[in-house]
Amino acid sequence: MYETGVTVAFLLWLYGCISTVVRKNSLLEKNLNKIGKKTSLLGSGIVDIRYPRDSASKSILKYVAVMGVSLILIVFSWLYVAVSLFAIFYSFRKDLGVPPAIKEYRWKLRNVDMSFDEIIKAIVELEGLDDSEYPRVRQEWIEYINRLKS
């Protein structure tokens, strides 16, 4: 029974490794980078980009470290399986009650290569602001990104 749990846990760990690589190289990540954001390596959240940006080798080292720690945790067998399945279930469940406008915005971020201006226009629409607010919101985002860089 324990060996089966370790095998299932290993398969879930492998799924997590692959999905993280796919997520970090996705169109969503590319679009988020344009507004100073990125997906978290530890989960499915979105975090600020830290400047100066990590080198490719440092990013790979972080990935290997995170995945290495989680690989060690598979010795907990069925507990790892339960936690992993709960996390997968939660990530799908939390989006069920999201308004259609937010679902459309997320879909665009995941599937359309948007420019910085297109992303800001979508944010203005999503917040229900008038089109005349676009220059102000755009400037706020530019200042926000510049604060991240300093």
C-alpha positions as YAML, in Angstrom:
chain: A
units: angstrom
residues:
- id: 1
  name: MET
  ca: [0.00, 0.00, 0.00]
- id: 2
  name: TYR
  ca: [2.84, 2.40, 0.89]
- id: 3
  name: GLU
  ca: [4.62, 1.71, -2.40]
- id: 4
  name: THR
  ca: [1.44, 2.48, -4.32]
- id: 5
  name: GLY
  ca: [1.14, 5.77, -2.45]
- id: 6
  name: VAL
  ca: [4.74, 6.68, -3.23]
- id: 7
  name: THR
  ca: [4.17, 5.81, -6.90]
- id: 8
  name: VAL
  ca: [1.03, 7.95, -7.10]
- id: 9
  name: ALA
  ca: [2.80, 10.74, -5.22]
- id: 10
  name: PHE
  ca: [5.72, 10.55, -7.64]
- id: 11
  name: LEU
  ca: [3.35, 10.79, -10.62]
- id: 12
  name: LEU
  ca: [1.66, 13.83, -9.06]
- id: 13
  name: TRP
  ca: [5.10, 15.36, -8.41]
- id: 14
  name: LEU
  ca: [6.03, 14.75, -12.06]
- id: 15
  name: TYR
  ca: [2.75, 16.38, -13.14]
- id: 16
  name: GLY
  ca: [3.59, 19.38, -10.93]
- id: 17
  name: CYS
  ca: [7.09, 19.68, -12.43]
- id: 18
  name: ILE
  ca: [5.78, 19.59, -15.99]
- id: 19
  name: SER
  ca: [2.89, 21.97, -15.33]
- id: 20
  name: THR
  ca: [5.26, 24.47, -13.67]
- id: 21
  name: VAL
  ca: [7.59, 24.45, -16.69]
- id: 22
  name: VAL
  ca: [4.62, 24.87, -19.04]
- id: 23
  name: ARG
  ca: [3.14, 27.68, -16.91]
- id: 24
  name: LYS
  ca: [6.46, 29.55, -16.66]
- id: 25
  name: ASN
  ca: [6.88, 29.41, -20.46]
- id: 26
  name: SER
  ca: [3.27, 30.25, -21.31]
- id: 27
  name: LEU
  ca: [1.63, 33.21, -23.00]
- id: 28
  name: LEU
  ca: [0.11, 34.10, -19.63]
- id: 29
  name: GLU
  ca: [3.59, 34.57, -18.18]
- id: 30
  name: LYS
  ca: [4.64, 36.67, -21.17]
- id: 31
  name: ASN
  ca: [1.59, 38.94, -20.83]
- id: 32
  name: LEU
  ca: [2.01, 39.26, -17.06]
- id: 33
  name: ASN
  ca: [5.67, 40.24, -17.51]
- id: 34
  name: LYS
  ca: [4.54, 43.23, -19.58]
- id: 35
  name: ILE
  ca: [2.80, 44.67, -16.51]
- id: 36
  name: GLY
  ca: [5.47, 43.78, -13.94]
- id: 37
  name: LYS
  ca: [3.91, 40.52, -12.77]
- id: 38
  name: LYS
  ca: [4.72, 36.81, -13.01]
- id: 39
  name: THR
  ca: [3.29, 33.50, -11.87]
- id: 40
  name: SER
  ca: [4.67, 32.20, -8.61]
- id: 41
  name: LEU
  ca: [7.01, 29.23, -8.68]
- id: 42
  name: LEU
  ca: [5.44, 27.90, -5.48]
- id: 43
  name: GLY
  ca: [1.83, 27.91, -6.58]
- id: 44
  name: SER
  ca: [-0.71, 29.32, -8.93]
- id: 45
  name: GLY
  ca: [-0.64, 32.86, -7.57]
- id: 46
  name: ILE
  ca: [0.59, 35.99, -9.32]
- id: 47
  name: VAL
  ca: [3.42, 38.00, -7.78]
- id: 48
  name: ASP
  ca: [5.49, 41.08, -8.60]
- id: 49
  name: ILE
  ca: [8.61, 40.72, -10.68]
- id: 50
  name: ARG
  ca: [11.78, 41.46, -8.73]
- id: 51
  name: TYR
  ca: [14.32, 43.62, -10.48]
- id: 52
  name: PRO
  ca: [17.00, 43.06, -11.51]
- id: 53
  name: ARG
  ca: [15.59, 39.93, -13.10]
- id: 54
  name: ASP
  ca: [17.17, 36.61, -12.22]
- id: 55
  name: SER
  ca: [19.54, 35.09, -14.74]
- id: 56
  name: ALA
  ca: [18.41, 31.94, -16.52]
- id: 57
  name: SER
  ca: [20.76, 29.79, -14.45]
- id: 58
  name: LYS
  ca: [19.48, 31.27, -11.17]
- id: 59
  name: SER
  ca: [15.86, 30.70, -12.26]
- id: 60
  name: ILE
  ca: [16.63, 27.09, -13.14]
- id: 61
  name: LEU
  ca: [18.41, 26.61, -9.81]
- id: 62
  name: LYS
  ca: [15.36, 27.95, -7.93]
- id: 63
  name: TYR
  ca: [13.12, 25.60, -9.90]
- id: 64
  name: VAL
  ca: [15.34, 22.60, -9.14]
- id: 65
  name: ALA
  ca: [15.45, 23.54, -5.43]
- id: 66
  name: VAL
  ca: [11.67, 23.86, -5.15]
- id: 67
  name: MET
  ca: [11.04, 20.66, -7.06]
- id: 68
  name: GLY
  ca: [13.78, 18.87, -5.09]
- id: 69
  name: VAL
  ca: [12.15, 19.75, -1.77]
- id: 70
  name: SER
  ca: [8.77, 18.61, -3.02]
- id: 71
  name: LEU
  ca: [10.36, 15.37, -4.30]
- id: 72
  name: ILE
  ca: [11.58, 14.64, -0.78]
- id: 73
  name: LEU
  ca: [8.02, 15.09, 0.50]
- id: 74
  name: ILE
  ca: [6.72, 12.14, -1.54]
- id: 75
  name: VAL
  ca: [7.97, 9.85, 1.23]
- id: 76
  name: PHE
  ca: [4.80, 10.90, 3.06]
- id: 77
  name: SER
  ca: [3.01, 8.89, 0.39]
- id: 78
  name: TRP
  ca: [-0.77, 9.23, 0.69]
- id: 79
  name: LEU
  ca: [-0.54, 12.50, 2.63]
- id: 80
  name: TYR
  ca: [1.32, 14.03, -0.33]
- id: 81
  name: VAL
  ca: [-1.34, 12.59, -2.66]
- id: 82
  name: ALA
  ca: [-4.17, 14.05, -0.57]
- id: 83
  name: VAL
  ca: [-2.57, 17.50, -0.35]
- id: 84
  name: SER
  ca: [-1.77, 17.52, -4.09]
- id: 85
  name: LEU
  ca: [-5.28, 16.44, -5.09]
- id: 86
  name: PHE
  ca: [-6.78, 19.04, -2.75]
- id: 87
  name: ALA
  ca: [-4.61, 21.76, -4.33]
- id: 88
  name: ILE
  ca: [-5.62, 20.68, -7.85]
- id: 89
  name: PHE
  ca: [-9.31, 20.52, -6.85]
- id: 90
  name: TYR
  ca: [-9.12, 23.92, -5.13]
- id: 91
  name: SER
  ca: [-7.53, 25.59, -8.17]
- id: 92
  name: PHE
  ca: [-10.43, 24.48, -10.35]
- id: 93
  name: ARG
  ca: [-13.13, 25.07, -7.73]
- id: 94
  name: LYS
  ca: [-12.15, 28.65, -6.90]
- id: 95
  name: ASP
  ca: [-12.88, 29.79, -10.46]
- id: 96
  name: LEU
  ca: [-16.48, 28.52, -10.59]
- id: 97
  name: GLY
  ca: [-18.04, 31.70, -9.16]
- id: 98
  name: VAL
  ca: [-15.90, 34.18, -11.08]
- id: 99
  name: PRO
  ca: [-17.86, 36.78, -13.11]
- id: 100
  name: PRO
  ca: [-17.81, 36.31, -16.91]
- id: 101
  name: ALA
  ca: [-15.85, 39.54, -17.48]
- id: 102
  name: ILE
  ca: [-12.97, 38.27, -15.33]
- id: 103
  name: LYS
  ca: [-13.07, 34.86, -17.04]
- id: 104
  name: GLU
  ca: [-12.81, 36.62, -20.42]
- id: 105
  name: TYR
  ca: [-9.87, 38.73, -19.19]
- id: 106
  name: ARG
  ca: [-8.07, 35.64, -17.91]
- id: 107
  name: TRP
  ca: [-8.76, 33.85, -21.18]
- id: 108
  name: LYS
  ca: [-7.23, 36.75, -23.13]
- id: 109
  name: LEU
  ca: [-4.14, 36.76, -20.89]
- id: 110
  name: ARG
  ca: [-3.70, 33.01, -21.45]
- id: 111
  name: ASN
  ca: [-4.48, 32.86, -25.17]
- id: 112
  name: VAL
  ca: [-3.80, 36.24, -26.84]
- id: 113
  name: ASP
  ca: [-0.41, 37.89, -27.17]
- id: 114
  name: MET
  ca: [-1.45, 41.30, -25.86]
- id: 115
  name: SER
  ca: [0.55, 44.51, -25.94]
- id: 116
  name: PHE
  ca: [1.02, 46.60, -22.79]
- id: 117
  name: ASP
  ca: [-1.67, 49.02, -24.00]
- id: 118
  name: GLU
  ca: [-4.14, 46.20, -24.73]
- id: 119
  name: ILE
  ca: [-3.64, 44.80, -21.23]
- id: 120
  name: ILE
  ca: [-4.22, 48.23, -19.68]
- id: 121
  name: LYS
  ca: [-7.36, 48.76, -21.81]
- id: 122
  name: ALA
  ca: [-8.66, 45.40, -20.61]
- id: 123
  name: ILE
  ca: [-7.96, 46.40, -17.00]
- id: 124
  name: VAL
  ca: [-9.84, 49.69, -17.50]
- id: 125
  name: GLU
  ca: [-12.83, 47.77, -18.95]
- id: 126
  name: LEU
  ca: [-12.68, 45.19, -16.18]
- id: 127
  name: GLU
  ca: [-12.73, 47.87, -13.48]
- id: 128
  name: GLY
  ca: [-15.74, 49.50, -15.16]
- id: 129
  name: LEU
  ca: [-13.93, 52.78, -15.74]
- id: 130
  name: ASP
  ca: [-14.68, 55.21, -18.53]
- id: 131
  name: ASP
  ca: [-12.34, 55.20, -21.56]
- id: 132
  name: SER
  ca: [-11.24, 58.71, -20.56]
- id: 133
  name: GLU
  ca: [-9.57, 57.10, -17.50]
- id: 134
  name: TYR
  ca: [-7.23, 55.08, -19.74]
- id: 135
  name: PRO
  ca: [-4.33, 57.63, -19.76]
- id: 136
  name: ARG
  ca: [-4.41, 57.92, -15.96]
- id: 137
  name: VAL
  ca: [-4.51, 54.14, -15.41]
- id: 138
  name: ARG
  ca: [-1.76, 53.61, -17.99]
- id: 139
  name: GLN
  ca: [0.45, 56.18, -16.23]
- id: 140
  name: GLU
  ca: [-0.21, 54.52, -12.84]
- id: 141
  name: TRP
  ca: [0.92, 51.16, -14.23]
- id: 142
  name: ILE
  ca: [4.04, 52.70, -15.76]
- id: 143
  name: GLU
  ca: [4.88, 54.30, -12.42]
- id: 144
  name: TYR
  ca: [4.18, 51.00, -10.66]
- id: 145
  name: ILE
  ca: [6.59, 49.12, -12.95]
- id: 146
  name: ASN
  ca: [9.22, 51.85, -12.53]
- id: 147
  name: ARG
  ca: [8.89, 51.55, -8.72]
- id: 148
  name: LEU
  ca: [9.50, 47.81, -9.05]
- id: 149
  name: LYS
  ca: [12.63, 48.49, -11.07]
- id: 150
  name: SER
  ca: [14.07, 50.97, -8.58]
...
